[in-house]
PDB file of C-alpha atoms in Angstrom:
ATOM      1  CA  MET A   1      -0.331   0.505  -0.178  1.00 45.00           C
ATOM      2  CA  THR A   2       1.608   3.104  -1.245  1.00 43.00           C
ATOM      3  CA  THR A   3       0.644   6.249   1.422  1.00 44.00           C
ATOM      4  CA  SER A   4       2.715   9.231  -0.263  1.00 46.00           C
ATOM      5  CA  ASN A   5       1.972  12.433   0.797  1.00 51.00           C
ATOM      6  CA  ARG A   6       1.417  14.079  -3.006  1.00 54.00           C
ATOM      7  CA  LYS A   7      -0.685  16.141  -4.312  1.00 64.00           C
ATOM      8  CA  LEU A   8      -3.464  14.731  -5.787  1.00 64.00           C
ATOM      9  CA  THR A   9      -3.991  14.758  -9.833  1.00 70.00           C
ATOM     10  CA  PHE A  10      -6.474  14.145 -12.514  1.00 70.00           C
ATOM     11  CA  ILE A  11      -4.668  11.023 -13.339  1.00 72.00           C
ATOM     12  CA  ASP A  12      -5.161   9.623  -9.614  1.00 71.00           C
ATOM     13  CA  VAL A  13      -8.721  10.543 -10.124  1.00 73.00           C
ATOM     14  CA  PHE A  14      -8.878   8.383 -12.968  1.00 77.00           C
ATOM     15  CA  HIS A  15      -7.291   5.769 -11.943  1.00 74.00           C
ATOM     16  CA  LEU A  16      -9.394   5.546  -9.016  1.00 77.00           C
ATOM     17  CA  LEU A  17     -12.357   5.574 -11.023  1.00 77.00           C
ATOM     18  CA  PHE A  18     -10.658   3.498 -13.607  1.00 80.00           C
ATOM     19  CA  VAL A  19      -9.867   0.517 -10.930  1.00 81.00           C
ATOM     20  CA  SER A  20     -13.321   0.740  -9.798  1.00 80.00           C
ATOM     21  CA  VAL A  21     -14.837   0.025 -13.009  1.00 80.00           C
ATOM     22  CA  ALA A  22     -12.457  -2.349 -13.501  1.00 82.00           C
ATOM     23  CA  ALA A  23     -13.624  -4.275 -10.822  1.00 82.00           C
ATOM     24  CA  ILE A  24     -17.288  -4.681 -11.419  1.00 80.00           C
ATOM     25  CA  VAL A  25     -16.490  -5.540 -14.483  1.00 81.00           C
ATOM     26  CA  VAL A  26     -14.352  -8.694 -12.896  1.00 82.00           C
ATOM     27  CA  LEU A  27     -16.758  -9.000 -10.915  1.00 80.00           C
ATOM     28  CA  GLY A  28     -19.126  -9.525 -13.181  1.00 80.00           C
ATOM     29  CA  TRP A  29     -17.870 -12.418 -14.747  1.00 82.00           C
ATOM     30  CA  ILE A  30     -17.414 -13.647 -12.042  1.00 78.00           C
ATOM     31  CA  ILE A  31     -21.448 -13.555 -11.333  1.00 76.00           C
ATOM     32  CA  LYS A  32     -21.574 -14.942 -14.817  1.00 79.00           C
ATOM     33  CA  LEU A  33     -19.604 -17.659 -14.545  1.00 80.00           C
ATOM     34  CA  LYS A  34     -22.393 -18.755 -11.394  1.00 73.00           C
ATOM     35  CA  GLY A  35     -25.008 -18.492 -13.856  1.00 75.00           C
ATOM     36  CA  GLY A  36     -25.868 -14.992 -12.698  1.00 73.00           C
ATOM     37  CA  ASP A  37     -26.728 -12.065 -13.567  1.00 77.00           C
ATOM     38  CA  PRO A  38     -23.520  -9.919 -14.357  1.00 78.00           C
ATOM     39  CA  LEU A  39     -26.125  -6.800 -15.716  1.00 80.00           C
ATOM     40  CA  GLY A  40     -27.725  -6.366 -12.474  1.00 77.00           C
ATOM     41  CA  LEU A  41     -24.731  -4.907 -10.347  1.00 77.00           C
ATOM     42  CA  LEU A  42     -25.535  -1.748 -13.255  1.00 78.00           C
ATOM     43  CA  GLN A  43     -28.828  -1.551 -11.653  1.00 81.00           C
ATOM     44  CA  ALA A  44     -27.095  -2.431  -8.143  1.00 81.00           C
ATOM     45  CA  LEU A  45     -25.402   0.293  -8.517  1.00 81.00           C
ATOM     46  CA  MET A  46     -28.712   3.023  -9.066  1.00 83.00           C
ATOM     47  CA  LYS A  47     -30.611   1.396  -6.811  1.00 84.00           C
ATOM     48  CA  GLY A  48     -28.404   1.822  -4.383  1.00 85.00           C
ATOM     49  CA  LEU A  49     -27.986   5.731  -5.026  1.00 84.00           C
ATOM     50  CA  LEU A  50     -31.576   6.645  -5.715  1.00 84.00           C
ATOM     51  CA  ALA A  51     -33.367   4.103  -4.772  1.00 83.00           C
ATOM     52  CA  LYS A  52     -35.659   5.018  -1.380  1.00 79.00           C
ATOM     53  CA  GLU A  53     -35.244   1.852   0.037  1.00 77.00           C
ATOM     54  CA  ALA A  54     -31.433   1.161  -0.156  1.00 83.00           C
ATOM     55  CA  PHE A  55     -30.736   5.404  -0.060  1.00 86.00           C
ATOM     56  CA  GLY A  56     -30.198   5.699   3.995  1.00 87.00           C
ATOM     57  CA  ARG A  57     -28.110   1.543   4.529  1.00 86.00           C
ATOM     58  CA  THR A  58     -25.520   2.222   0.818  1.00 89.00           C
ATOM     59  CA  LEU A  59     -24.408   5.740   3.351  1.00 91.00           C
ATOM     60  CA  ASP A  60     -25.020   3.496   6.471  1.00 91.00           C
ATOM     61  CA  LEU A  61     -22.238   1.022   5.025  1.00 90.00           C
ATOM     62  CA  ALA A  62     -20.332   3.311   3.614  1.00 93.00           C
ATOM     63  CA  GLY A  63     -19.931   5.177   7.295  1.00 94.00           C
ATOM     64  CA  ALA A  64     -18.629   2.090   8.711  1.00 93.00           C
ATOM     65  CA  ILE A  65     -16.387   1.327   5.354  1.00 93.00           C
ATOM     66  CA  LEU A  66     -15.078   4.731   5.658  1.00 94.00           C
ATOM     67  CA  VAL A  67     -13.596   4.635  10.007  1.00 95.00           C
ATOM     68  CA  ALA A  68     -11.796   0.910   9.597  1.00 94.00           C
ATOM     69  CA  ALA A  69     -10.691   2.002   5.617  1.00 92.00           C
ATOM     70  CA  CYS A  70      -9.157   5.304   8.276  1.00 92.00           C
ATOM     71  CA  GLY A  71      -7.976   2.003  10.262  1.00 91.00           C
ATOM     72  CA  CYS A  72      -6.225   0.130   7.810  1.00 89.00           C
ATOM     73  CA  LEU A  73      -4.814   3.922   7.375  1.00 87.00           C
ATOM     74  CA  VAL A  74      -3.230   4.344  10.216  1.00 86.00           C
ATOM     75  CA  ALA A  75      -1.845   0.733  10.983  1.00 85.00           C
ATOM     76  CA  ALA A  76      -0.567   1.161   6.712  1.00 82.00           C
ATOM     77  CA  LYS A  77       1.505   4.616   8.283  1.00 79.00           C
ATOM     78  CA  GLY A  78       3.038   2.735  10.679  1.00 76.00           C
ATOM     79  CA  ARG A  79       4.006  -0.133   8.036  1.00 76.00           C
ATOM     80  CA  LEU A  80       1.632  -3.029   9.722  1.00 79.00           C
ATOM     81  CA  TRP A  81       0.391  -4.169   5.677  1.00 75.00           C
ATOM     82  CA  ASN A  82      -2.630  -7.002   7.412  1.00 74.00           C
ATOM     83  CA  ILE A  83      -4.523  -6.514  10.628  1.00 76.00           C
ATOM     84  CA  ALA A  84      -7.149  -8.216  10.889  1.00 86.00           C
ATOM     85  CA  ALA A  85      -9.172  -5.228   9.918  1.00 89.00           C
ATOM     86  CA  GLU A  86     -12.702  -7.680   9.171  1.00 88.00           C
ATOM     87  CA  GLY A  87     -12.381  -9.515  12.195  1.00 89.00           C
ATOM     88  CA  GLN A  88     -12.253  -6.440  14.085  1.00 92.00           C
ATOM     89  CA  CYS A  89     -14.429  -5.054  12.932  1.00 92.00           C
ATOM     90  CA  LEU A  90     -16.795  -8.635  13.610  1.00 89.00           C
ATOM     91  CA  ILE A  91     -15.689  -8.146  17.100  1.00 91.00           C
ATOM     92  CA  GLY A  92     -16.306  -4.476  17.370  1.00 92.00           C
ATOM     93  CA  PHE A  93     -20.972  -5.506  15.720  1.00 91.00           C
ATOM     94  CA  ALA A  94     -21.011  -8.519  18.652  1.00 89.00           C
ATOM     95  CA  CYS A  95     -19.676  -6.771  21.148  1.00 91.00           C
ATOM     96  CA  ALA A  96     -21.743  -3.973  20.542  1.00 92.00           C
ATOM     97  CA  CYS A  97     -24.759  -5.336  19.974  1.00 88.00           C
ATOM     98  CA  MET A  98     -23.934  -7.560  23.554  1.00 89.00           C
ATOM     99  CA  ALA A  99     -23.362  -3.595  25.637  1.00 91.00           C
ATOM    100  CA  CYS A 100     -26.981  -3.018  24.167  1.00 88.00           C
ATOM    101  CA  LYS A 101     -28.704  -5.829  26.109  1.00 86.00           C
ATOM    102  CA  VAL A 102     -26.305  -5.017  29.030  1.00 87.00           C
ATOM    103  CA  ILE A 103     -27.199  -1.697  29.651  1.00 84.00           C
ATOM    104  CA  GLY A 104     -31.025  -1.858  27.677  1.00 81.00           C
ATOM    105  CA  GLN A 105     -31.960   1.807  25.995  1.00 79.00           C
ATOM    106  CA  GLY A 106     -31.075   4.247  29.121  1.00 77.00           C
ATOM    107  CA  PHE A 107     -29.526   7.284  27.072  1.00 78.00           C
ATOM    108  CA  LEU A 108     -26.069   5.713  27.672  1.00 86.00           C
ATOM    109  CA  ALA A 109     -26.772   3.240  25.297  1.00 88.00           C
ATOM    110  CA  ILE A 110     -24.945   4.288  21.590  1.00 91.00           C
ATOM    111  CA  PRO A 111     -21.488   6.002  23.688  1.00 92.00           C
ATOM    112  CA  PHE A 112     -21.449   2.704  25.977  1.00 94.00           C
ATOM    113  CA  ALA A 113     -21.709   0.204  22.748  1.00 93.00           C
ATOM    114  CA  LEU A 114     -19.350   2.372  20.299  1.00 95.00           C
ATOM    115  CA  LEU A 115     -16.743   2.657  24.006  1.00 96.00           C
ATOM    116  CA  VAL A 116     -16.739  -1.492  24.602  1.00 95.00           C
ATOM    117  CA  SER A 117     -16.618  -1.327  20.665  1.00 95.00           C
ATOM    118  CA  ILE A 118     -13.309   0.613  20.580  1.00 96.00           C
ATOM    119  CA  ALA A 119     -12.099  -0.604  23.214  1.00 96.00           C
ATOM    120  CA  CYS A 120     -13.093  -4.247  22.188  1.00 94.00           C
ATOM    121  CA  GLY A 121     -10.893  -4.075  18.810  1.00 94.00           C
ATOM    122  CA  ALA A 122      -8.193  -1.804  20.406  1.00 92.00           C
ATOM    123  CA  LEU A 123      -6.927  -4.955  22.026  1.00 92.00           C
ATOM    124  CA  SER A 124      -7.690  -7.395  18.787  1.00 90.00           C
ATOM    125  CA  GLY A 125      -5.877  -5.608  17.168  1.00 86.00           C
ATOM    126  CA  LEU A 126      -2.650  -6.123  19.758  1.00 84.00           C
ATOM    127  CA  ILE A 127      -3.843 -10.580  19.394  1.00 84.00           C
ATOM    128  CA  SER A 128      -3.988 -10.569  15.712  1.00 79.00           C
ATOM    129  CA  LEU A 129       0.077  -9.726  15.834  1.00 74.00           C
ATOM    130  CA  PRO A 130       1.734 -12.424  16.215  1.00 66.00           C
ATOM    131  CA  SER A 131       4.675 -12.939  18.567  1.00 56.00           C
ATOM    132  CA  ASN A 132       7.734 -13.419  16.108  1.00 53.00           C
ATOM    133  CA  LYS A 133       8.304 -10.043  14.650  1.00 56.00           C
ATOM    134  CA  ASP A 134      11.335 -10.700  12.909  1.00 55.00           C
ATOM    135  CA  GLU A 135      10.329 -11.098   9.506  1.00 57.00           C
ATOM    136  CA  GLU A 136       8.999  -9.091   6.817  1.00 60.00           C
ATOM    137  CA  HIS A 137       4.851  -7.675   6.729  1.00 58.00           C
ATOM    138  CA  PRO A 138       4.815 -11.567   9.689  1.00 65.00           C
ATOM    139  CA  GLU A 139       1.443  -9.947  10.524  1.00 68.00           C
ATOM    140  CA  VAL A 140      -0.413 -10.392   7.321  1.00 70.00           C
ATOM    141  CA  ALA A 141      -0.683 -14.235   7.798  1.00 73.00           C
ATOM    142  CA  SER A 142      -1.109 -13.907  11.392  1.00 79.00           C
ATOM    143  CA  GLY A 143      -4.102 -11.297  10.373  1.00 81.00           C
ATOM    144  CA  LEU A 144      -5.609 -13.761   7.921  1.00 79.00           C
ATOM    145  CA  VAL A 145      -5.640 -16.842  10.188  1.00 82.00           C
ATOM    146  CA  PHE A 146      -7.349 -14.112  12.892  1.00 84.00           C
ATOM    147  CA  ASN A 147      -9.803 -13.514  11.130  1.00 82.00           C
ATOM    148  CA  VAL A 148     -11.083 -16.958  10.853  1.00 82.00           C
ATOM    149  CA  VAL A 149     -10.532 -17.891  14.204  1.00 84.00           C
ATOM    150  CA  VAL A 150     -13.052 -14.551  14.612  1.00 85.00           C
ATOM    151  CA  VAL A 151     -15.107 -16.488  11.776  1.00 79.00           C
ATOM    152  CA  LEU A 152     -15.208 -19.492  13.583  1.00 80.00           C
ATOM    153  CA  LEU A 153     -16.157 -18.575  16.820  1.00 82.00           C
ATOM    154  CA  LEU A 154     -19.029 -16.476  15.922  1.00 80.00           C
ATOM    155  CA  ALA A 155     -20.149 -18.538  13.599  1.00 73.00           C
ATOM    156  CA  GLY A 156     -23.369 -19.202  16.180  1.00 68.00           C
ATOM    157  CA  TYR A 157     -24.115 -15.772  17.280  1.00 71.00           C
ATOM    158  CA  GLN A 158     -26.765 -15.230  16.628  1.00 70.00           C
ATOM    159  CA  THR A 159     -27.771 -11.135  17.303  1.00 72.00           C
ATOM    160  CA  THR A 160     -29.890  -8.688  15.307  1.00 71.00           C
ATOM    161  CA  SER A 161     -28.884  -5.575  15.903  1.00 75.00           C
ATOM    162  CA  THR A 162     -31.516  -2.321  16.373  1.00 81.00           C
ATOM    163  CA  ALA A 163     -31.284   1.320  15.298  1.00 84.00           C
ATOM    164  CA  ARG A 164     -29.590   3.374  17.860  1.00 86.00           C
ATOM    165  CA  LEU A 165     -28.270   6.684  16.696  1.00 89.00           C
ATOM    166  CA  PHE A 166     -30.627   9.314  15.574  1.00 87.00           C
ATOM    167  CA  PRO A 167     -31.969   9.776  11.901  1.00 88.00           C
ATOM    168  CA  LEU A 168     -30.172  12.720   9.702  1.00 88.00           C
ATOM    169  CA  LEU A 169     -33.772  12.033   7.511  1.00 82.00           C
ATOM    170  CA  GLN A 170     -37.574  10.691   8.484  1.00 78.00           C
ATOM    171  CA  GLY A 171     -38.232   7.991   7.718  1.00 73.00           C
ATOM    172  CA  GLU A 172     -37.891   3.789   8.357  1.00 69.00           C
ATOM    173  CA  ASN A 173     -35.162   3.548   5.829  1.00 75.00           C
ATOM    174  CA  ALA A 174     -33.333   6.936   5.930  1.00 82.00           C
ATOM    175  CA  PRO A 175     -29.715   8.530   6.383  1.00 87.00           C
ATOM    176  CA  ARG A 176     -28.481   7.554  10.398  1.00 88.00           C
ATOM    177  CA  ALA A 177     -25.732   8.779  11.816  1.00 91.00           C
ATOM    178  CA  ALA A 178     -22.883   6.778  11.251  1.00 91.00           C
ATOM    179  CA  ILE A 179     -21.911   9.769   8.016  1.00 92.00           C
ATOM    180  CA  LEU A 180     -21.680  12.085  10.048  1.00 93.00           C
ATOM    181  CA  LEU A 181     -19.618  10.007  12.407  1.00 93.00           C
ATOM    182  CA  ALA A 182     -17.696   8.838   9.953  1.00 94.00           C
ATOM    183  CA  MET A 183     -17.511  12.477   8.371  1.00 93.00           C
ATOM    184  CA  PHE A 184     -15.731  13.426  11.848  1.00 94.00           C
ATOM    185  CA  ILE A 185     -13.899  10.712  12.649  1.00 93.00           C
ATOM    186  CA  PHE A 186     -12.269  10.915   8.777  1.00 91.00           C
ATOM    187  CA  VAL A 187     -11.601  15.394   8.588  1.00 90.00           C
ATOM    188  CA  SER A 188      -9.477  14.068  12.285  1.00 89.00           C
ATOM    189  CA  TYR A 189      -7.394  11.607  11.164  1.00 85.00           C
ATOM    190  CA  ARG A 190      -5.966  14.000   8.268  1.00 83.00           C
ATOM    191  CA  TYR A 191      -5.735  16.270  11.322  1.00 82.00           C
ATOM    192  CA  PHE A 192      -3.225  14.496  13.758  1.00 80.00           C
ATOM    193  CA  SER A 193      -1.694  12.188  10.958  1.00 76.00           C
ATOM    194  CA  ARG A 194       0.313  16.060   9.183  1.00 74.00           C
ATOM    195  CA  ASN A 195      -0.196  17.991  12.092  1.00 73.00           C
ATOM    196  CA  LEU A 196       0.078  16.433  15.164  1.00 68.00           C
ATOM    197  CA  ALA A 197       3.314  15.112  16.769  1.00 65.00           C
ATOM    198  CA  LEU A 198       0.904  11.820  18.104  1.00 65.00           C
ATOM    199  CA  GLY A 199       0.247  11.250  14.028  1.00 63.00           C
ATOM    200  CA  LEU A 200       4.085  11.309  13.705  1.00 64.00           C
ATOM    201  CA  PHE A 201       4.406   9.094  15.890  1.00 64.00           C
ATOM    202  CA  LEU A 202       1.757   6.369  14.803  1.00 61.00           C
ATOM    203  CA  ARG A 203       3.896   7.158  11.401  1.00 58.00           C
ATOM    204  CA  ALA A 204       7.114   6.208  12.111  1.00 58.00           C
ATOM    205  CA  ARG A 205       8.374   2.563  12.389  1.00 50.00           C
ATOM    206  CA  LEU A 206       7.597   0.939  15.183  1.00 52.00           C
ATOM    207  CA  PRO A 207      10.035  -0.637  17.956  1.00 50.00           C
ATOM    208  CA  LYS A 208      10.129  -4.150  18.524  1.00 53.00           C
ATOM    209  CA  GLU A 209       9.447  -4.833  21.885  1.00 56.00           C
ATOM    210  CA  GLY A 210       6.512  -2.912  23.987  1.00 60.00           C
ATOM    211  CA  ILE A 211       2.787  -2.112  23.169  1.00 71.00           C
ATOM    212  CA  ASN A 212       2.695  -1.295  19.087  1.00 78.00           C
ATOM    213  CA  TYR A 213      -0.106   1.814  19.385  1.00 81.00           C
ATOM    214  CA  VAL A 214      -0.312   1.741  16.043  1.00 84.00           C
ATOM    215  CA  ALA A 215      -2.284  -2.037  17.001  1.00 86.00           C
ATOM    216  CA  LEU A 216      -3.773  -0.106  19.122  1.00 89.00           C
ATOM    217  CA  VAL A 217      -5.102   2.909  17.643  1.00 89.00           C
ATOM    218  CA  ALA A 218      -6.059   0.747  14.035  1.00 91.00           C
ATOM    219  CA  GLY A 219      -8.283  -2.088  16.149  1.00 92.00           C
ATOM    220  CA  GLY A 220     -10.095   0.384  17.750  1.00 94.00           C
ATOM    221  CA  LEU A 221     -10.885   2.350  14.800  1.00 95.00           C
ATOM    222  CA  CYS A 222     -12.378  -1.380  12.722  1.00 94.00           C
ATOM    223  CA  GLY A 223     -13.621  -1.899  16.354  1.00 95.00           C
ATOM    224  CA  LEU A 224     -15.428   1.732  16.069  1.00 95.00           C
ATOM    225  CA  ALA A 225     -16.642   0.218  12.385  1.00 95.00           C
ATOM    226  CA  GLY A 226     -18.245  -2.056  14.138  1.00 93.00           C
ATOM    227  CA  GLY A 227     -20.230  -0.277  16.391  1.00 93.00           C
ATOM    228  CA  VAL A 228     -21.579   2.259  13.564  1.00 93.00           C
ATOM    229  CA  TYR A 229     -22.914  -0.586  11.133  1.00 91.00           C
ATOM    230  CA  ALA A 230     -24.439  -2.531  14.712  1.00 90.00           C
ATOM    231  CA  LEU A 231     -26.229   0.710  16.395  1.00 91.00           C
ATOM    232  CA  SER A 232     -27.955   2.546  12.240  1.00 89.00           C
ATOM    233  CA  GLY A 233     -29.835  -0.788  12.289  1.00 84.00           C
ATOM    234  CA  HIS A 234     -29.082  -2.695   8.970  1.00 70.00           C
ATOM    235  CA  GLY A 235     -26.964  -5.645  10.359  1.00 63.00           C
ATOM    236  CA  CYS A 236     -27.619  -9.394  12.050  1.00 63.00           C
ATOM    237  CA  PHE A 237     -25.491 -12.512  12.195  1.00 58.00           C
ATOM    238  CA  GLY A 238     -26.580 -15.493  10.802  1.00 50.00           C
ATOM    239  CA  THR A 239     -29.214 -14.077   8.154  1.00 49.00           C
ATOM    240  CA  THR A 240     -29.066 -12.399   4.543  1.00 46.00           C
ATOM    241  CA  TRP A 241     -27.353  -9.769   5.601  1.00 50.00           C
ATOM    242  CA  GLY A 242     -24.733  -8.789   8.287  1.00 61.00           C
ATOM    243  CA  PRO A 243     -21.127  -7.495   8.550  1.00 72.00           C
ATOM    244  CA  GLU A 244     -19.396 -10.103   6.901  1.00 78.00           C
ATOM    245  CA  GLY A 245     -16.767  -8.146   4.508  1.00 83.00           C
ATOM    246  CA  LEU A 246     -16.821  -5.032   6.420  1.00 87.00           C
ATOM    247  CA  GLY A 247     -12.695  -5.056   6.704  1.00 89.00           C
ATOM    248  CA  TYR A 248     -11.820  -6.585   3.436  1.00 87.00           C
ATOM    249  CA  LEU A 249     -14.344  -3.559   1.626  1.00 88.00           C
ATOM    250  CA  ALA A 250     -12.542  -0.915   4.042  1.00 90.00           C
ATOM    251  CA  PHE A 251      -9.234  -2.152   3.030  1.00 88.00           C
ATOM    252  CA  ALA A 252      -9.581  -2.755  -0.523  1.00 87.00           C
ATOM    253  CA  VAL A 253     -10.463   1.317   0.094  1.00 87.00           C
ATOM    254  CA  SER A 254      -7.983   2.392   1.656  1.00 86.00           C
ATOM    255  CA  PHE A 255      -5.501   0.011  -0.687  1.00 82.00           C
ATOM    256  CA  LEU A 256      -6.929   2.405  -4.149  1.00 81.00           C
ATOM    257  CA  ALA A 257      -6.409   5.511  -1.191  1.00 74.00           C
ATOM    258  CA  LEU A 258      -2.955   5.463  -1.680  1.00 63.00           C
ATOM    259  CA  GLY A 259      -2.569   7.079   1.501  1.00 57.00           C
ATOM    260  CA  ASN A 260      -3.307  10.782  -0.198  1.00 62.00           C
ATOM    261  CA  LEU A 261      -6.520  10.717  -1.957  1.00 63.00           C
ATOM    262  CA  TRP A 262      -8.237  11.738   0.925  1.00 72.00           C
ATOM    263  CA  PHE A 263     -11.098  13.612  -1.506  1.00 70.00           C
ATOM    264  CA  CYS A 264     -12.141  10.342  -3.409  1.00 77.00           C
ATOM    265  CA  LEU A 265     -12.159   8.507  -0.280  1.00 83.00           C
ATOM    266  CA  PRO A 266     -15.399   9.231   1.046  1.00 87.00           C
ATOM    267  CA  LEU A 267     -16.601   9.000  -2.048  1.00 83.00           C
ATOM    268  CA  LEU A 268     -15.332   5.861  -3.174  1.00 84.00           C
ATOM    269  CA  ALA A 269     -16.888   4.416   0.311  1.00 88.00           C
ATOM    270  CA  ILE A 270     -19.949   5.176  -0.746  1.00 87.00           C
ATOM    271  CA  PHE A 271     -19.774   4.469  -3.939  1.00 85.00           C
ATOM    272  CA  VAL A 272     -18.604   0.788  -2.968  1.00 85.00           C
ATOM    273  CA  ALA A 273     -21.155   0.240  -0.625  1.00 86.00           C
ATOM    274  CA  ALA A 274     -24.109   1.723  -2.819  1.00 84.00           C
ATOM    275  CA  ILE A 275     -23.265  -1.703  -4.670  1.00 81.00           C
ATOM    276  CA  SER A 276     -23.056  -3.929  -2.236  1.00 79.00           C
ATOM    277  CA  SER A 277     -25.431  -3.291   0.126  1.00 74.00           C
ATOM    278  CA  GLY A 278     -27.932  -2.737  -3.362  1.00 70.00           C
ATOM    279  CA  TRP A 279     -26.551  -5.800  -4.608  1.00 66.00           C
ATOM    280  CA  LEU A 280     -26.732  -9.031  -2.714  1.00 59.00           C
ATOM    281  CA  PRO A 281     -26.650 -12.610  -4.819  1.00 52.00           C
ATOM    282  CA  ASP A 282     -25.298 -15.091  -3.342  1.00 49.00           C
ATOM    283  CA  GLU A 283     -27.279 -16.634   0.299  1.00 46.00           C
ATOM    284  CA  ARG A 284     -24.795 -14.591   2.557  1.00 50.00           C
ATOM    285  CA  ALA A 285     -23.979 -10.734   1.458  1.00 55.00           C
ATOM    286  CA  GLY A 286     -19.945 -11.106   2.835  1.00 58.00           C
ATOM    287  CA  LEU A 287     -19.238 -12.946   0.090  1.00 63.00           C
ATOM    288  CA  THR A 288     -19.886 -10.656  -2.417  1.00 68.00           C
ATOM    289  CA  THR A 289     -18.263  -7.305  -0.559  1.00 74.00           C
ATOM    290  CA  THR A 290     -15.600 -10.384  -0.140  1.00 75.00           C
ATOM    291  CA  SER A 291     -15.694 -11.204  -3.707  1.00 76.00           C
ATOM    292  CA  LEU A 292     -15.845  -7.132  -4.509  1.00 79.00           C
ATOM    293  CA  ALA A 293     -13.304  -6.382  -2.230  1.00 82.00           C
ATOM    294  CA  ILE A 294     -10.636  -9.043  -3.831  1.00 78.00           C
ATOM    295  CA  CYS A 295     -11.629  -7.795  -7.665  1.00 79.00           C
ATOM    296  CA  LEU A 296     -10.586  -3.673  -6.356  1.00 81.00           C
ATOM    297  CA  ILE A 297      -7.310  -4.909  -4.801  1.00 79.00           C
ATOM    298  CA  GLY A 298      -6.273  -8.112  -7.261  1.00 78.00           C
ATOM    299  CA  VAL A 299      -6.751  -5.062 -10.208  1.00 76.00           C
ATOM    300  CA  ALA A 300      -4.815  -2.093  -8.273  1.00 73.00           C
ATOM    301  CA  THR A 301      -1.866  -5.116  -7.469  1.00 75.00           C
ATOM    302  CA  PHE A 302      -1.912  -6.254 -11.294  1.00 71.00           C
ATOM    303  CA  LEU A 303      -2.304  -2.798 -12.474  1.00 66.00           C
ATOM    304  CA  GLU A 304       0.862  -1.488 -10.807  1.00 66.00           C
ATOM    305  CA  MET A 305       2.637  -3.624 -11.284  1.00 67.00           C
ATOM    306  CA  ARG A 306       2.589  -3.748 -15.685  1.00 60.00           C
ATOM    307  CA  ASN A 307       3.503   0.170 -14.318  1.00 62.00           C
ATOM    308  CA  ARG A 308       6.585  -1.749 -12.476  1.00 61.00           C
ATOM    309  CA  GLU A 309       7.565  -3.639 -15.118  1.00 56.00           C
ATOM    310  CA  GLY A 310       6.896  -1.122 -18.134  1.00 57.00           C
ATOM    311  CA  ALA A 311       8.878   1.831 -16.082  1.00 53.00           C
ATOM    312  CA  SER A 312      11.459  -1.216 -15.595  1.00 53.00           C
TER     313      SER A 312
END
């Protein structure tokens, strides 16, 4: 993941849009090979952006993706390639649901649930790191293993989240305050990472021993993303839609952001959310969101390798 801070150019924006469209084409071919209708992807995009029944869910999912993408960018600045964002989002989602059940319907339910999701995500960020840090990028394998373990542990966990955040518009399917919280976190991340000593510390290469503060902060943000999505009232385990694939999509968005496309990052999150929230060809929508994330990363990596071959 490139994390340069050079200025945004038209070529960067064109590259981002091209990769996104190409990833959708690749996903369409995968759907066609499975016997589905690839044109449904385009219909899903329009439905997620324009249809009243899907617009609120699109913005809610975009907010969760944006928060988790900030966590992935924090990790990238700290030389961590894989912080198990998927597992931390699932943990944050489950812990937020349990926190709401414990505290009930009081006015402290929302801040308590969000704090619990942040704390659990931060601790899981530390747990997901390998004990042996001498190898280069050892967190890649350990992060994948952590994701699998979390999915297996939560496989039999049945819970449904209810909407707790206030709606931005009137109506049952209206977007909720998740997108506003996500934009606040994104702007704060940009300010801290560029102007304060804490951001400079997190961007420096970390020592081999001691607490990994980058994993702590990044995991907390990914856990918060799961909590935000849970309090939006759209996610549940064991049904046709859940938070599965949220971390993978967030990593794909941050991967495409290149660490400097700050203006396009929120727009890309909404673009990806519109597709994944309006297109449900599988029994479990997490398969579709994960496939979309893999296609985004795969196309971007392929183009990057071709550019390097051409340059050499």
